[in-house]
Amino acid sequence: MMSPREPGEPGWFQFAIALKDTDTLVGDCALRVDEQDPRVGEIGFTLSRHHQGQGLGTEAVRALLGYVFNTLRLHRIIAVTDAKNTAAAAVLERLGMRREAHFIENVFFKGAWGDEFQYALLGREWPKP
Ligand SMILES: CC(C)(COP(=O)(O)OP(=O)(O)OC[C@H]1O[C@@H](n2cnc3c(N)ncnc32)[C@H](O)[C@@H]1OP(=O)(O)O)[C@@H](O)C(=O)NCCC(=O)NCCS
């Protein structure tokens, strides 16, 4: 499948996360606008190991959600995390995302079945700018 050229078009779009002062690349976050219904989407995010634990993940995902809800005006965003990934769950819960599902042994990863959480938030639940 083709990747979209602009964020907000159907498919995954990847954004760089860079430090404000030096423009150093420290990670990425991504938005998938649903191919069937472009009013809903999914986000993902990763920071380089060296830059974790400084609040950058929360800052980046807050900016992404602000863009997705205030600029693109999407109706609903989900995020799926490994149930053992407490850092990722903490980022999403800090930003007000709601844990709506706990999938039991739904993924086979590194030789074992694992659980996942699904988080969600609606545009009307996101604070107005
Ligand atoms: C998940 C992930 C993005 C979280 O990013 P992060 O930047 O570490 O997360 P936060 O922004 O919440 O910061 C985490 C810690 O930094 C602390 N912190 C926040 N602001 C800070 C600051 N200004 N200075 C120092 N520490 C700070 C937070 O209190 C938090 O500490 P705690 O967990 O002990 O409470 C990151 O761990 C990661 O890339 N993991 C691997 C990939 C991954 O799992 N992606 C998610 C898939 S769904």
PDB file of C-alpha atoms in Angstrom, residues 1 8-12 32-42 74 76:
ATOM      1  CA  MET A   1       0.000   0.000   0.000  1.00  0.00           C
ATOM      2  CA  GLY A   8      -4.508  13.281   7.342  1.00  0.00           C
ATOM      3  CA  GLU A   9      -4.662  11.207   4.164  1.00  0.00           C
ATOM      4  CA  PRO A  10      -5.550   7.504   4.622  1.00  0.00           C
ATOM      5  CA  GLY A  11      -2.646   5.293   5.730  1.00  0.00           C
ATOM      6  CA  TRP A  12       0.331   5.701   8.077  1.00  0.00           C
ATOM      7  CA  ARG A  32      -2.706   6.120  10.677  1.00  0.00           C
ATOM      8  CA  VAL A  33      -5.868   7.581   9.232  1.00  0.00           C
ATOM      9  CA  ASP A  34      -8.302   4.728   8.671  1.00  0.00           C
ATOM     10  CA  GLU A  35      -8.576   3.645   5.042  1.00  0.00           C
ATOM     11  CA  GLN A  36     -12.318   2.872   5.369  1.00  0.00           C
ATOM     12  CA  ASP A  37     -13.335   5.898   7.446  1.00  0.00           C
ATOM     13  CA  PRO A  38     -10.893   8.852   7.496  1.00  0.00           C
ATOM     14  CA  ARG A  39     -12.605  10.364  10.539  1.00  0.00           C
ATOM     15  CA  VAL A  40     -10.921   7.811  12.815  1.00  0.00           C
ATOM     16  CA  GLY A  41      -7.267   6.961  13.307  1.00  0.00           C
ATOM     17  CA  GLU A  42      -4.497   5.361  15.321  1.00  0.00           C
ATOM     18  CA  LEU A  74     -10.540  13.636  13.606  1.00  0.00           C
ATOM     19  CA  ARG A  76     -11.579   9.328  17.432  1.00  0.00           C
TER      20      ARG A  76
END
